[in-house]
Short mmCIF file of C-alpha atoms (C1' of nucleotides) in Angstrom, two decimals:
data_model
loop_
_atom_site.label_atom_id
_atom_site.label_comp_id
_atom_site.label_asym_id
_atom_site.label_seq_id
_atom_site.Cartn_x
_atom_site.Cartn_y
_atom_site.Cartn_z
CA UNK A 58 64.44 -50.85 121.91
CA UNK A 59 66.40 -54.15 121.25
CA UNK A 60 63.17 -56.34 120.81
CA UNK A 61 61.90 -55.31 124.45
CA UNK A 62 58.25 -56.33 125.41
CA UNK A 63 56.43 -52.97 125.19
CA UNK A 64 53.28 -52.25 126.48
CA UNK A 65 51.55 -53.30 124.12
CA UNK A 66 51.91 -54.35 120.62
CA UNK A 67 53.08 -57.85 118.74
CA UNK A 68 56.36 -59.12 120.52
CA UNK A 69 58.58 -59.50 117.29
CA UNK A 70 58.99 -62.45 115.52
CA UNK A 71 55.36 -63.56 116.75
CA UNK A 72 53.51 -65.83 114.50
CA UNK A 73 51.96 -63.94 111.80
CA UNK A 74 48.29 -62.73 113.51
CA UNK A 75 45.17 -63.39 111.08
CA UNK A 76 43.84 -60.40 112.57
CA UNK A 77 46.52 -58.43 111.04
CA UNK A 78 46.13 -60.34 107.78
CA UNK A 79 42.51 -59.06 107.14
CA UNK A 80 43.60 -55.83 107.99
CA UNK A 81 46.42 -55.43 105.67
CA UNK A 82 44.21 -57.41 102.98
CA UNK A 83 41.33 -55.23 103.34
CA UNK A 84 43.31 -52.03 103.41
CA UNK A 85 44.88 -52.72 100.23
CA UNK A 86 41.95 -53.76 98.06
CA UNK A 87 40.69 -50.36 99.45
CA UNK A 88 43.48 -48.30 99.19
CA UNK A 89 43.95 -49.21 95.59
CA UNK A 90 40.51 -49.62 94.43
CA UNK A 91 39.40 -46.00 95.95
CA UNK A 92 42.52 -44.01 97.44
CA UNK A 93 44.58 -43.50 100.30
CA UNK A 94 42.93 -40.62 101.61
CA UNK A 95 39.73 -41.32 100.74
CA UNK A 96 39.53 -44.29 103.40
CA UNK A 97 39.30 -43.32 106.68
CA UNK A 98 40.71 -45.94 108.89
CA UNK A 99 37.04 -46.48 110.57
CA UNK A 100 36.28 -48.06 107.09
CA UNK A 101 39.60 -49.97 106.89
CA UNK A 102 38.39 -51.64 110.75
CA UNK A 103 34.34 -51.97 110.05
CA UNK A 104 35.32 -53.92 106.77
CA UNK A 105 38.18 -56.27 108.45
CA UNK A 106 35.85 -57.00 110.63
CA UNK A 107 38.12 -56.20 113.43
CA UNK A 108 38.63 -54.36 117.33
CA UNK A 109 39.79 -50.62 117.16
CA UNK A 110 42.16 -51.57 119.50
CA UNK A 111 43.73 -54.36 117.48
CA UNK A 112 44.15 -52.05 114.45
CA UNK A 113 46.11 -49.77 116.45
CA UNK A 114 48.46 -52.13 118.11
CA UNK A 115 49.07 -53.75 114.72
CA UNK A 116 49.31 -50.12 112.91
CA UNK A 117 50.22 -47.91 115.58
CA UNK A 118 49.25 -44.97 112.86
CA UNK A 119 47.19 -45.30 109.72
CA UNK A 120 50.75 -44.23 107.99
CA UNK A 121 52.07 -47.55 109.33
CA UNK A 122 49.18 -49.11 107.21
CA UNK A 123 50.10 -47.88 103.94
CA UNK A 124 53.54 -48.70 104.04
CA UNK A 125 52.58 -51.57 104.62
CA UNK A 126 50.33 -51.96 102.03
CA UNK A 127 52.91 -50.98 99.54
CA UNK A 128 55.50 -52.70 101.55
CA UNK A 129 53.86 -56.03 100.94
CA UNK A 130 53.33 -55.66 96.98
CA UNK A 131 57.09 -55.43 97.07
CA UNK A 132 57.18 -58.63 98.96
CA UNK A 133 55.22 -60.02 96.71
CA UNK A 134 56.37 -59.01 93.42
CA UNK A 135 59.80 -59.84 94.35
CA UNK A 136 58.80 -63.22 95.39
CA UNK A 137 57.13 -63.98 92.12
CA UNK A 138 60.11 -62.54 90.32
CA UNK A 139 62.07 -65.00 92.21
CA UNK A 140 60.15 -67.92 91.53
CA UNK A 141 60.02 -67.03 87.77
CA UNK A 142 63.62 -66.69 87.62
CA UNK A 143 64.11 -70.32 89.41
CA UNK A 144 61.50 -72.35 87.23
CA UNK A 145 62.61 -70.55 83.75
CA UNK A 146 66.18 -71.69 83.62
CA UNK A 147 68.27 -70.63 80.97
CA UNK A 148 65.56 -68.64 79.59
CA UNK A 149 65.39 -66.44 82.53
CA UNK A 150 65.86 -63.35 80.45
CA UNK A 151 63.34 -63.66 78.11
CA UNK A 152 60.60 -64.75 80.92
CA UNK A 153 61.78 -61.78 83.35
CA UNK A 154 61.01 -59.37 80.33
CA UNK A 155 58.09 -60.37 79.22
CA UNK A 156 56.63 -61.18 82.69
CA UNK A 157 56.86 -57.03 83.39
CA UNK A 158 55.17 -56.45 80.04
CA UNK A 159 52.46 -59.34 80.89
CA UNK A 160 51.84 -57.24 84.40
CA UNK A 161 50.57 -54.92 82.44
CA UNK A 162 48.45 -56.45 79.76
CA UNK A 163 46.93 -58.82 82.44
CA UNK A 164 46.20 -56.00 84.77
CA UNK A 165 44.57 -53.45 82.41
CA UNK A 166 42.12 -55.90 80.97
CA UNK A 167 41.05 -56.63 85.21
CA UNK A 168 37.81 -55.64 86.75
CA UNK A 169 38.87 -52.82 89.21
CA UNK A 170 42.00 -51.89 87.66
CA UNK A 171 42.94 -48.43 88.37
CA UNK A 172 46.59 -48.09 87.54
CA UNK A 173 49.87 -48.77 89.27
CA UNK A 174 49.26 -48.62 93.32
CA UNK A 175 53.03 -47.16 93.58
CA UNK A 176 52.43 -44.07 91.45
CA UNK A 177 48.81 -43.41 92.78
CA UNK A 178 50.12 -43.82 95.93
CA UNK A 179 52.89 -41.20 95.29
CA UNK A 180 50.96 -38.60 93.80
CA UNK A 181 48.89 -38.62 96.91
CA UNK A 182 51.81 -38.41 99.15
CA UNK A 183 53.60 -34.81 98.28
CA UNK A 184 56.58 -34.64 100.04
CA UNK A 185 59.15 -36.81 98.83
CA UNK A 186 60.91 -37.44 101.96
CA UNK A 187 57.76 -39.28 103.45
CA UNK A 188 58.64 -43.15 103.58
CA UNK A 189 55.57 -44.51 100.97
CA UNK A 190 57.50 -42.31 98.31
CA UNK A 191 60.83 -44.44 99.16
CA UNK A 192 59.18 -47.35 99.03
CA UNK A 193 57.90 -46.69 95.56
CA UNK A 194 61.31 -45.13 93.80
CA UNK A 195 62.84 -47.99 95.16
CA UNK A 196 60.25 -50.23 93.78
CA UNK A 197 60.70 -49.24 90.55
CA UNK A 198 64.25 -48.94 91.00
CA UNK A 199 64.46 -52.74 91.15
CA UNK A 200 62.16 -53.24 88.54
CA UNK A 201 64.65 -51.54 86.30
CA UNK A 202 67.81 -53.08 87.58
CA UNK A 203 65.99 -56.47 86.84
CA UNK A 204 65.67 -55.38 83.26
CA UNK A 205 68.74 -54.24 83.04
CA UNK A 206 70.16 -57.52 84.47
CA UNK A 207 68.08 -59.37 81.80
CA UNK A 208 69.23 -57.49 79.03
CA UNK A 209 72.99 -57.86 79.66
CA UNK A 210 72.40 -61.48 79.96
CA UNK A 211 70.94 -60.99 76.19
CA UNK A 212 73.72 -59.38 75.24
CA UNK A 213 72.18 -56.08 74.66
CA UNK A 214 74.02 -53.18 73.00
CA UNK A 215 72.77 -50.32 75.77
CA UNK A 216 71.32 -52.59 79.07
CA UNK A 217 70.96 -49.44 81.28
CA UNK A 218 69.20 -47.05 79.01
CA UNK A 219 67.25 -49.86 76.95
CA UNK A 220 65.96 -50.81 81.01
CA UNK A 221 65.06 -46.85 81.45
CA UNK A 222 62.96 -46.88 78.08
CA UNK A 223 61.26 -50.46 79.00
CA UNK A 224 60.14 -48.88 82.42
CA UNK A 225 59.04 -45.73 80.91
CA UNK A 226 57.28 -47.91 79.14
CA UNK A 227 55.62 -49.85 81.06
CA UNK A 228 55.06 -46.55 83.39
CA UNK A 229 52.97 -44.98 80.47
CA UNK A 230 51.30 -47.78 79.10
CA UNK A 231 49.62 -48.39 82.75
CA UNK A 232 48.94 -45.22 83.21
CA UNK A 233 47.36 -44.73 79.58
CA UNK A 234 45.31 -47.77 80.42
CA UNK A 235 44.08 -46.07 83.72
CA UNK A 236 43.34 -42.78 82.22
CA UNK A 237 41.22 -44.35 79.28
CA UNK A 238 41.00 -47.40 79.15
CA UNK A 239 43.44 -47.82 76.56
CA UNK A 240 43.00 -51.42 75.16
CA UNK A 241 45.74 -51.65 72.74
CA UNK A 242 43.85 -53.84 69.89
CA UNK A 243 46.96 -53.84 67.77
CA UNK A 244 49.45 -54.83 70.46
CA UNK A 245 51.31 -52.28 69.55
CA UNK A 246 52.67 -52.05 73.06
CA UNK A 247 53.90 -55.17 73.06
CA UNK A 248 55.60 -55.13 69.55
CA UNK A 249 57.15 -51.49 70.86
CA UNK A 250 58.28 -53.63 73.92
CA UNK A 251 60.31 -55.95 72.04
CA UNK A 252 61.98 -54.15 69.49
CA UNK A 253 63.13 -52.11 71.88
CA UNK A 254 64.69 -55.47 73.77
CA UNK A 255 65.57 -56.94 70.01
CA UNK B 277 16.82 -22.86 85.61
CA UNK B 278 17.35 -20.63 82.55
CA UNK B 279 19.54 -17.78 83.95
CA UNK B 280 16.95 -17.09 86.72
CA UNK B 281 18.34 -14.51 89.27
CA UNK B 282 19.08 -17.41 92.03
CA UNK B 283 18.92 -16.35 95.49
CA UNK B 284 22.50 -16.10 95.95
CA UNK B 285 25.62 -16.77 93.36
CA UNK B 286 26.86 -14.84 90.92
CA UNK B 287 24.87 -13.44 88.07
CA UNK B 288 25.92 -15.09 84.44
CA UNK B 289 28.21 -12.63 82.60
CA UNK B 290 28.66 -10.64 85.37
CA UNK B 291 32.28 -9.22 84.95
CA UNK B 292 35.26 -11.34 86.41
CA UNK B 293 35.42 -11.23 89.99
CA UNK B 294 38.61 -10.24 92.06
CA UNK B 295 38.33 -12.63 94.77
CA UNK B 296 37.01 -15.52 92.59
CA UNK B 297 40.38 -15.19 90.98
CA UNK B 298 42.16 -14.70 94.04
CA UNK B 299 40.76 -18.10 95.27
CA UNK B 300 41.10 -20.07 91.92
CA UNK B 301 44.32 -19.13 92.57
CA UNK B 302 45.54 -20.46 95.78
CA UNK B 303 43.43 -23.30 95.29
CA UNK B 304 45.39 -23.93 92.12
CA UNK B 305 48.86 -23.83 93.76
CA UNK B 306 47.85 -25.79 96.52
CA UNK B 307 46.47 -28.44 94.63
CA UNK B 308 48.70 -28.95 92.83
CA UNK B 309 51.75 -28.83 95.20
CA UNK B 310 50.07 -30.35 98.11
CA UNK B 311 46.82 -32.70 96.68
CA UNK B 312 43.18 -32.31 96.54
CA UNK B 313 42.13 -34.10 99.59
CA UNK B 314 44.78 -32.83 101.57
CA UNK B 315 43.68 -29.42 101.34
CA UNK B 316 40.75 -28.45 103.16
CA UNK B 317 38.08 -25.57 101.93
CA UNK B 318 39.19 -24.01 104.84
CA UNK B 319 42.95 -23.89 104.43
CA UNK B 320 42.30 -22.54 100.76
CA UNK B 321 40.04 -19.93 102.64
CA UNK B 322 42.48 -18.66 104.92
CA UNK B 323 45.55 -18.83 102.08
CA UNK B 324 43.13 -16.73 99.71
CA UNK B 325 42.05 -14.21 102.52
CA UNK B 326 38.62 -14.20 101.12
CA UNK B 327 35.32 -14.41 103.73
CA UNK B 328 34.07 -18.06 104.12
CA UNK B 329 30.81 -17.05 102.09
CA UNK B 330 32.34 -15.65 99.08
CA UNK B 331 33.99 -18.78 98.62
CA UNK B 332 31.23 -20.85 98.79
CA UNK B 333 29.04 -18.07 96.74
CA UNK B 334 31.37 -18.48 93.84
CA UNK B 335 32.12 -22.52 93.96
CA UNK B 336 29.17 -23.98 96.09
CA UNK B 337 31.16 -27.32 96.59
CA UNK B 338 34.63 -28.12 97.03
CA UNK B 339 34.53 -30.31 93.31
CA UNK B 340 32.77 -27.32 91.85
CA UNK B 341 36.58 -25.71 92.99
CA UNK B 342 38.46 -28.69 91.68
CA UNK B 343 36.89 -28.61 88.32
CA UNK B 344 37.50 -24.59 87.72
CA UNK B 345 40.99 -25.72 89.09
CA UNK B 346 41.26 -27.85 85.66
CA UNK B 347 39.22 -26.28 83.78
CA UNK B 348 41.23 -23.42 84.20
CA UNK B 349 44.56 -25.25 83.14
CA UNK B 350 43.01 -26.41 80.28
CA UNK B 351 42.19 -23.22 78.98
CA UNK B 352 45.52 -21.67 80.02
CA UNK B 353 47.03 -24.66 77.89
CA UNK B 354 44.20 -24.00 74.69
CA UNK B 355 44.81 -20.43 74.81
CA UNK B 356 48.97 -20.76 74.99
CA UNK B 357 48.64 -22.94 72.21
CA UNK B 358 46.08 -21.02 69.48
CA UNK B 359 48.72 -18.03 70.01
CA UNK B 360 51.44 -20.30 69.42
CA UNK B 361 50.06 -21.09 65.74
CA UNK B 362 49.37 -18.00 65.01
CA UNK B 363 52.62 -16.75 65.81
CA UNK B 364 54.27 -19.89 64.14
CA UNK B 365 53.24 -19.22 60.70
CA UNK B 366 54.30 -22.33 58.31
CA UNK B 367 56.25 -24.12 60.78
CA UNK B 368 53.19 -24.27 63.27
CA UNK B 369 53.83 -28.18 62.79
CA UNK B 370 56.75 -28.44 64.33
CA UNK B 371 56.47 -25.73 66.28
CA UNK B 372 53.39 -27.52 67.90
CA UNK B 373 55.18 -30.68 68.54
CA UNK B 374 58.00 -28.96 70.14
CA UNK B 375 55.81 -26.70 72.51
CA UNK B 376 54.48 -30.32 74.00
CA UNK B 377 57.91 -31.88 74.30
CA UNK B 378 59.13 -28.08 76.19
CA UNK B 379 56.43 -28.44 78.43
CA UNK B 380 57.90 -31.41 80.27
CA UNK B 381 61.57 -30.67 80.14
CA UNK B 382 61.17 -27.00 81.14
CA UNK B 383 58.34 -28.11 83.78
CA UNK B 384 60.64 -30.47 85.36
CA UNK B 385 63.87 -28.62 86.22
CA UNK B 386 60.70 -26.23 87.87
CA UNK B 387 61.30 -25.61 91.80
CA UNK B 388 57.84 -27.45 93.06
CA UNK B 389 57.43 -29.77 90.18
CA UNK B 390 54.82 -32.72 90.94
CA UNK B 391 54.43 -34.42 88.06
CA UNK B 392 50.86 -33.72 85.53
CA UNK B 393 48.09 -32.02 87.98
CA UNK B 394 45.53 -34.01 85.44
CA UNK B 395 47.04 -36.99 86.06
CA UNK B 396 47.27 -36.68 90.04
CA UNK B 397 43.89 -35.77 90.45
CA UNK B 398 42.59 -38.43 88.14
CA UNK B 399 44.42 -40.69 90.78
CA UNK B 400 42.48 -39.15 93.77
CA UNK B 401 38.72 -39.42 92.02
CA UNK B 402 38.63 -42.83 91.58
CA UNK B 403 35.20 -43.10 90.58
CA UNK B 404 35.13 -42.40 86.67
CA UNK B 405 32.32 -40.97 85.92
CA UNK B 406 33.36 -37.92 88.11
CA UNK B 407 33.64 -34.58 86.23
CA UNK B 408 37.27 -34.39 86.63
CA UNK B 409 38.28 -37.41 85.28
CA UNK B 410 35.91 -36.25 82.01
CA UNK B 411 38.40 -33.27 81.74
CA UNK B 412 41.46 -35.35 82.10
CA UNK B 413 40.50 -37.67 79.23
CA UNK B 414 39.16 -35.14 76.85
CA UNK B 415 42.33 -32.78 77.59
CA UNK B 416 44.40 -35.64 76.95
CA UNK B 417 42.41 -36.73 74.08
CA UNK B 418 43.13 -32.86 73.16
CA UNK B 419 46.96 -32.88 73.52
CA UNK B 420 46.45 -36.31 70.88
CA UNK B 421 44.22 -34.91 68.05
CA UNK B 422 46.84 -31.97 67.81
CA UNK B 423 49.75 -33.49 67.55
CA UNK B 424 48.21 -36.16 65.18
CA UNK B 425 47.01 -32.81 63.12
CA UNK B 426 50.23 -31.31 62.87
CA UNK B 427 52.17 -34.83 62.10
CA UNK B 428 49.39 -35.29 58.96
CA UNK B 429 50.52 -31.49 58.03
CA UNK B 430 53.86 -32.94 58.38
CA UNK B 431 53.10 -36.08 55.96
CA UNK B 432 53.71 -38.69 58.69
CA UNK B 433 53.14 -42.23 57.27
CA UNK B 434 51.23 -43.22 60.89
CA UNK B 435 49.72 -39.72 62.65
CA UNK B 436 47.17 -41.61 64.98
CA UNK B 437 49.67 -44.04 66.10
CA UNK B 438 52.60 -42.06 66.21
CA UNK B 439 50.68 -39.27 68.17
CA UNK B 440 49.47 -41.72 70.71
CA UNK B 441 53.01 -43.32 70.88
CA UNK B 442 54.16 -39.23 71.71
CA UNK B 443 51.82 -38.89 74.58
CA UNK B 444 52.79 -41.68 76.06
CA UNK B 445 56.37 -40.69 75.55
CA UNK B 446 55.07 -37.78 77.83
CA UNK B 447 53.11 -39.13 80.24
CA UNK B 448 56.19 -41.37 81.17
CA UNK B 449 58.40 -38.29 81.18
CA UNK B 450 56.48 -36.35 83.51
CA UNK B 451 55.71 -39.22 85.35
CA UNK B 452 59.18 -40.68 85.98
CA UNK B 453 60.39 -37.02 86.41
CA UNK B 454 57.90 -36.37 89.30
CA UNK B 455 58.92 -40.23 91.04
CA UNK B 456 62.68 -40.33 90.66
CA UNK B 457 63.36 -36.65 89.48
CA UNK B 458 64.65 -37.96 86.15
CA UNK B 459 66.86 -35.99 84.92
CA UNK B 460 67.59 -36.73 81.50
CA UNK B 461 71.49 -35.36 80.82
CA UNK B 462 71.78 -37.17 77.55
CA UNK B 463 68.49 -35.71 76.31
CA UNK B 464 67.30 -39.06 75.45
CA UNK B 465 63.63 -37.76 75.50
CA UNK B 466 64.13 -34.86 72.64
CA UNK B 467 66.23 -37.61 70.74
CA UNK B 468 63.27 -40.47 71.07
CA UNK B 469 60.61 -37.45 70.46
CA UNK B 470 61.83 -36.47 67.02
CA UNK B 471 62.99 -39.61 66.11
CA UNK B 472 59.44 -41.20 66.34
CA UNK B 473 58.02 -37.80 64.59
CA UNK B 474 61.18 -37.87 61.65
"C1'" DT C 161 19.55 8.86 96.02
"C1'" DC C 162 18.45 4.37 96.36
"C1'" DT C 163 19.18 -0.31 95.18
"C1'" DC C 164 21.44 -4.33 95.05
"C1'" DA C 165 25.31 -7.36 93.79
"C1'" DG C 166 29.36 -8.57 95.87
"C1'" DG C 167 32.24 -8.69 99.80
"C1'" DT C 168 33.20 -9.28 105.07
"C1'" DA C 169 33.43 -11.50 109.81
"C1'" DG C 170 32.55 -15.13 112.42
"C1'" DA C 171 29.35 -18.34 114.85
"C1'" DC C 172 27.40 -22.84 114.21
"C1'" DG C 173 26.72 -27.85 113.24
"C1'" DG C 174 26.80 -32.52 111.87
"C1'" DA C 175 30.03 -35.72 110.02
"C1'" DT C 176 34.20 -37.82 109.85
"C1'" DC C 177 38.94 -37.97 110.86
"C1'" DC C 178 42.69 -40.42 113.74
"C1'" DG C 179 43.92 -42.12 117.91
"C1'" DT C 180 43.37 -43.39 123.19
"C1'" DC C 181 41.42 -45.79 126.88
"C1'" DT C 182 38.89 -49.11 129.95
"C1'" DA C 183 37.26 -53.46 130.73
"C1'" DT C 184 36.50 -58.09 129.49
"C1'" DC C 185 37.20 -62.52 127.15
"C1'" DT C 186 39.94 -66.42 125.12
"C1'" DA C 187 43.50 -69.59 124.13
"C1'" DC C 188 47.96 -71.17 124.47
"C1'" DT C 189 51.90 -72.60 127.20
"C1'" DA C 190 55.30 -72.75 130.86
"C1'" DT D 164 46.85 -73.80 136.86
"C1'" DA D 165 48.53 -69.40 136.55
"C1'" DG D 166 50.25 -66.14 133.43
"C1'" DT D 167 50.27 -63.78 129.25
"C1'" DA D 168 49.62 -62.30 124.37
"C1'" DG D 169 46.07 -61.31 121.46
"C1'" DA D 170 41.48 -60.16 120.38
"C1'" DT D 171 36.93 -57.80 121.48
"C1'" DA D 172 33.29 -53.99 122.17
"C1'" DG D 173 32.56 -49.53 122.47
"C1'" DA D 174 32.96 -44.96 124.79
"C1'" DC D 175 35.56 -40.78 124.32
"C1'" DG D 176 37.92 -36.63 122.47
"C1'" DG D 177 40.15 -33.10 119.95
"C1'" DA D 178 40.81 -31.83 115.27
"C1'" DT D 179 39.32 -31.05 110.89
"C1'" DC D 180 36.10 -31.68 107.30
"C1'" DC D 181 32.41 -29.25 104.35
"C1'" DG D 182 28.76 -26.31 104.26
"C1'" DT D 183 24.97 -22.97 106.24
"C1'" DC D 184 23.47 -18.92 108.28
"C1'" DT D 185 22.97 -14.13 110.24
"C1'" DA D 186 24.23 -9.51 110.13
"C1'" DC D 187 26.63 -5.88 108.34
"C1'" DC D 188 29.41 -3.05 104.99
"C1'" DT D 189 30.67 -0.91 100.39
"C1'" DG D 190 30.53 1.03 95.94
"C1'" DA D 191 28.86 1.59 91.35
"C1'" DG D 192 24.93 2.11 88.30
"C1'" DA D 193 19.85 3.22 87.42
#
DNA sequence: TCTCAGGTAGACGGATCCGTCTATCTACTA
DNA sequence: TAGTAGATAGACGGATCCGTCTACCTGAGA
C-alpha cells in the first residue's frame, strides 16, 4: 500500500494530469448544474473529451468522482477563506462574515444557480455513513467554526450559537433562493445577517 | 380527450383502487427514505407486490408516480391542517403557527428522518419547469400565505415578512436537522419561532 | 348470465448504467 | 535509446433502467 506502483493508476505525488483536470471540471459543472445521479459517467467522459480508460484510472469508481467534486469546493473555499483572512488584516472579522453572506447574494443572482452543491449533494446520497455526506457536515462544520472564530474576535455575547443562527441562515436563504428564486429586494437578509452579528 | 373510455387506465371516478394505494404507498416510503432516482419502477414493483401492468395502468410514467407521491403529501398536509382549524376554534392562530413549528421538531427526533421530501426532490429535478418542482413552490408558497393569514388574525405589525422570515426559520431547521442531526437541547428554534411571531 | 374493469404473471426490448479489457500511440527521462 | 507513465479508441458485458405486450383470471353489476 505504502505508495507502491500499482498496476495501473497515477503514481502519487505525480504532477497534476490535465486529463484529470477536465474531468473533475466537467463533472462538477454537471453534477451541480443537473444532479449526481442524473449523469451517467458516459456523459461525464464524452463531454471531457477524454479515454474511458483514463477516467477509470483517475476515478477508479464514479463515487471517487463525486467526492472529488465536493472534495475540491472544500479546497477551494478554504483557500479563498485563507486568502481573505491574509489580505483583510485587522478587519478579518468583519470580511470573514460578510464574505459567507456575499456567497450567497452573489450566487443566487448567477445564471445556473441551483442551490448549495453540499446539500443537493446530500439529499441525493441517503445513508449518512457514505463519505460525500462527511464531506459535507464537515464542510459546513468549518464554515461555522469560522463564524464562530470571527465573532469572538468581535467580542460577541453568544459566538457559538450566534455562528449556528448565521449558518442556518445562510442554509435557508440559499435554499429559498433555489426553490423560488427568492430575490430579496429589501435586503432583508442581509440586514437579518447583521443584527444578528451586531 | 374529454373522459373518453381510453383503451386502458382507469376510468375517472372510478372508486379508489386497492393496489393503486398499495403502490403510492411504497413508492412514498421509498422515496422518501432512499431518493427518486435511486429507486427503480421495478424495485417499487416488487416492494408493492402489485403485477408490472397495474402499475403502469395506474401511473403510466415513473414522474406520473413522483407527482401522486407529492401530491399526495400535500393533501395529507391540507387536509391535517383544515381539521386543525376547525378543531382550534379562536385560537386557530396560534394553533396554526404551532402545528408548522411541531412538524419539524417532532419530524426530526423520527427514526428515518431525511430532511423535507419537497425539498429533496426539488434537488433531483433540476430542470424547473418540471411538474414537481411546480408543487414544491406552490406548497411552499401554501405553508407562507397561512401563516401570514393567521399572524394578520394575530395583528402582526409585518405578516408577509415575518411569515417568510418563519419558513425560512423552517427550511433551515429541517435542513440542518437532516445534515448534522441537529438536535436542538436548548430549544432555540421554539424560542426564535415565537419570538419573531410575539 | 354475461360483460367488462381491474388485477395477475412473466416474457421482451431498447437504452443506459458502470466498469473491464486489449491494443496502440506519445512524450518524457534515466 | 530504452523504458515507462499517461493518454487514446473502442469493443464488451452484466446489471438495471423504463415501458410494452400477450394471455389469463376474478368478481361485481347490468
Amino acid at each position: 500500500m505504502t505508495g507502491a506502483t500499482s498496476k495501473a493508476g497515477p503514481r502519487v505525488g505525480s504532477k497534476p494530469s490535465v486529463a484529470r483536470e477536465r474531468i473533475l471540471a466537467t463533472a462538477s459543472r454537471l453534477f451541480y448544474a443537473v444532479g449526481i445521479r442524473a449523469v451517467g459517467v458516459d456523459r461525464v467522459i464524452a463531454e471531457s473529451q477524454v479515454a474511458r480508460m483514463t477516467f477509470f484510472r483517475h476515478f477508479p469508481t464514479k463515487d471517487d468522482l463525486v467526492v472529488a467534486f465536493l472534495a475540491r469546493r472544500v479546497e477551494l473555499a478554504e483557500a479563498e477563506l485563507a486568502q481573505l483572512r491574509a489580505d483583510a488584516g485587522d478587519d478579518w472579522p468583519r470580511a470573514l462574515l460578510g464574505w459567507v453572506a456575499d456567497g450567497v447574494t452573489t450566487a443566487r443572482g448567477t445564471e445556473g444557480f441551483r442551490g448549495c452543491e453540499f446539500i443537493n449533494t446530500a439529499a441525493e446520497f441517503s445513508d449518512p455513513s457514505h463519505p460525500v455526506r462527511a464531506i459535507a457536515a464537515r464542510h459546513r462544520a468549518w464554515i461555522r467554526d469560522q463564524m464562530q472564530e470571527a465573532l469572538v474576535a468581535l467580542g460577541h455575547p453568544a459566538p457559538a450559537l450566534t455562528a449556528q443562527h448565521l449558518l442556518m441562515l445562510r442554509t435557508a436563504a440559499v435554499v429559498a433562493a433555489s426553490l423560488e428564486g427568492f430575490d430579496d429586494d429589501e435586503g432583508t437578509f442581509a440586514r437579518t445577517w447583521w443584527s444578528l452579528i451586531a
